[in-house]
């Protein structure tokens, strides 16, 4: 039922370990350049995800409501505190520990591939989508960990918990796979959040992307409501 999530967790962990092992051999100047390049790639990924056949208004409403809820719950602050706690427990003196942890956690847990893949795994025992995601996340974790450090590996915990819970609750969310509009809606909102991650990596903004995550769960209901009118 959560086979895909287990594989995804292992891929992120293994990729992070590889990145950490060889990252120390990379000069700081090179690391900065790679982070910027990765930021541009994340921007392109976000744009690709958001350019789908879907009305923008439901997505906008979902982002406004979701971000409002995220700000109220202080999701970003809680992740930041979690990152700092993990850093203290591991004794790491990395200046990018928390950044790596939050960036990787949000990046690996956002997007239609995450939600739809977890639902298909739990509902139909079909982990194929998450296998593809595992490959992508594994490669990304190598790059992130080599530049942002050991904090990235702890995102594997959230991948396991988040995707695992989605798979276990899949029977309650079968409608997400019934029509293309729901999948596209998640892709639209997820793409915009990922755009925010890319801008943060380029140090152009300091968007609290974690606070936008509730929008991913609001958009399917917004789509349902908009379909009624």
XYZ file of C-alpha atoms in Angstrom, residues 13 28 31 51 92 105 127 189 216 221 225:
11
model
C 18.122 9.147 1.714
C 32.016 27.121 -2.030
C 28.335 25.258 -4.778
C 0.975 25.856 -17.519
C 25.946 20.059 12.578
C 10.939 19.017 2.247
C 3.393 2.623 -7.155
C -1.070 25.280 -7.480
C -2.836 21.885 -2.440
C -12.706 21.404 -3.404
C -17.470 24.130 -6.288
